[in-house]
PDB file of C-alpha atoms in Angstrom:
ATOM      1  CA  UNK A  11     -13.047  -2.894 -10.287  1.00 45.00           C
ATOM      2  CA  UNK A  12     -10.955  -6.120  -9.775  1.00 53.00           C
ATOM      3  CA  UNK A  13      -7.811  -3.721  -8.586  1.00 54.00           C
ATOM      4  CA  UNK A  14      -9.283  -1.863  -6.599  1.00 61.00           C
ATOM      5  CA  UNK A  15     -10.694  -4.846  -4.761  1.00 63.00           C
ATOM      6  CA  UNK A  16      -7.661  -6.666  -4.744  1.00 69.00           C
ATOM      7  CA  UNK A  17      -5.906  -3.074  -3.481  1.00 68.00           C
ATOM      8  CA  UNK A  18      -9.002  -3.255  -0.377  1.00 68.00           C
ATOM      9  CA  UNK A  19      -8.347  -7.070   0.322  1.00 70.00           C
ATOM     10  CA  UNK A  20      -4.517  -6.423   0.390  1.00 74.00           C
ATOM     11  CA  UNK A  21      -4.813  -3.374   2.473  1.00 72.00           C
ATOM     12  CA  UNK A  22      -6.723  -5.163   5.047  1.00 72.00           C
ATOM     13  CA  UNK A  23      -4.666  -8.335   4.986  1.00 79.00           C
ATOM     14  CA  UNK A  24      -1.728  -6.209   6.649  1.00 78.00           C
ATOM     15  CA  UNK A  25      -3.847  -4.346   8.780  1.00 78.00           C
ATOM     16  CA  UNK A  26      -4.679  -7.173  10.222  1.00 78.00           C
ATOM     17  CA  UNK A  27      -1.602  -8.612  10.582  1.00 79.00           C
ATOM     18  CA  UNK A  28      -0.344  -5.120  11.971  1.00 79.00           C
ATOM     19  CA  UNK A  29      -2.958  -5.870  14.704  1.00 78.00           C
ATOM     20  CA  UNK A  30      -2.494  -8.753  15.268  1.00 82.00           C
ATOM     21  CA  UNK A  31       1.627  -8.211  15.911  1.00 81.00           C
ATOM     22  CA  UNK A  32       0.687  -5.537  18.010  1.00 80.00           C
ATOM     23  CA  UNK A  33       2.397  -3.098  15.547  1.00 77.00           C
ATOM     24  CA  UNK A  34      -0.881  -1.221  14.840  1.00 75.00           C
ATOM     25  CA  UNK A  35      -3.334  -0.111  17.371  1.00 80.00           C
ATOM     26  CA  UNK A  36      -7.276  -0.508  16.974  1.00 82.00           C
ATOM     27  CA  UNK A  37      -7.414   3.260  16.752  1.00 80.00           C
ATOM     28  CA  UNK A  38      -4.743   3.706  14.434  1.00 80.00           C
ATOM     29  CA  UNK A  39      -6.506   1.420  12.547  1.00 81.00           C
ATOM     30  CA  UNK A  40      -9.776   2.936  12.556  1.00 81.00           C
ATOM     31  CA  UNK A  41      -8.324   6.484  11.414  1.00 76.00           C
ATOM     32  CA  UNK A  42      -6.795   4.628   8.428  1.00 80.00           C
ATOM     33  CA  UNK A  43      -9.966   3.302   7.498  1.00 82.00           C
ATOM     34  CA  UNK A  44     -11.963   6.867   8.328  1.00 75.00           C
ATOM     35  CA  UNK A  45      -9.043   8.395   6.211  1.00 74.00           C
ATOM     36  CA  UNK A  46      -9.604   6.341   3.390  1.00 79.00           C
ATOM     37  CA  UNK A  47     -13.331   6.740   3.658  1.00 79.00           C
ATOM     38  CA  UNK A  48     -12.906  10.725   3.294  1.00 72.00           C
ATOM     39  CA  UNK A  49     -10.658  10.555   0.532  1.00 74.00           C
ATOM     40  CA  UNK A  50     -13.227   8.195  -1.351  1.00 81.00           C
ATOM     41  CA  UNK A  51     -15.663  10.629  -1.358  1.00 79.00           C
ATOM     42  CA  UNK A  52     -13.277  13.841  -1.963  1.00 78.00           C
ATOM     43  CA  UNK A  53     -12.121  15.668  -5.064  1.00 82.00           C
ATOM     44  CA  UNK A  54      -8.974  13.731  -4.544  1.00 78.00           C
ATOM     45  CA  UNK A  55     -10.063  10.229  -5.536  1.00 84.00           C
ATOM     46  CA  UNK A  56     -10.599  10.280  -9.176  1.00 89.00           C
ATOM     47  CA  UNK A  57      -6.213  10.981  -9.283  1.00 88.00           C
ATOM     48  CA  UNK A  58      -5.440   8.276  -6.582  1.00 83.00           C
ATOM     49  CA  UNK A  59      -7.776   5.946  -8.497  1.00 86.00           C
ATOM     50  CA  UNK A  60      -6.167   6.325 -11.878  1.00 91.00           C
ATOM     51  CA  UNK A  61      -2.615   7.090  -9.802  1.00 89.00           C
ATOM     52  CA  UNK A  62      -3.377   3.043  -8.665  1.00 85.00           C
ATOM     53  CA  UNK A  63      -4.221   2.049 -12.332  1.00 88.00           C
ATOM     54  CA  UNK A  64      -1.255   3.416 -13.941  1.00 91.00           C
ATOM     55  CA  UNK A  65       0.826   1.722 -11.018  1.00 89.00           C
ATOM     56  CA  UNK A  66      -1.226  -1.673 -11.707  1.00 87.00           C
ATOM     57  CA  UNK A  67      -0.547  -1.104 -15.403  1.00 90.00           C
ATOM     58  CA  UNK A  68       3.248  -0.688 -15.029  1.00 91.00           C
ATOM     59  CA  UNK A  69       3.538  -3.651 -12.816  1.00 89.00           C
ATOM     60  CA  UNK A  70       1.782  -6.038 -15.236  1.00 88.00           C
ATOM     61  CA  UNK A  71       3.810  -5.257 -17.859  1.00 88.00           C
ATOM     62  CA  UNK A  72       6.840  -5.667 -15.890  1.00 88.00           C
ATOM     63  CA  UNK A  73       8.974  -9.512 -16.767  1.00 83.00           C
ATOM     64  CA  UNK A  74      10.822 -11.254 -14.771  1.00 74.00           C
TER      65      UNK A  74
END
């Protein structure tokens, strides 16, 4: 739960920053967001969701 919120907070951090830099339209943005709201609810999300976990996983573990 705490990744996937941090995934939606960072997501919409650049977003808005693509906005606001004029690099990403209002309607791009708003079929990025409809996008993600289809593949929530499709047969797809239980991979992306552990696809993002194993990625958060691998990143912890990684040392500097």
């Amino acid at each position: 739960m705490v990744i996937s919120i941090s995934v939606v907070l960072l997501l919409l951090i650049l977003a808005v920053l693509f906005l606001r830099n004029g690099g990403l339209r209002f309607t791009h943005a708003l079929v990025c967001c409809l996008l993600g709201f289809c593949l929530a609810g499709s047969s797809v999300a239980p991979t992306i969701s552990r696809g993002i976990a194993a990625t958060a996983d691998v990143v912890s573990g990684v040392r500097p």
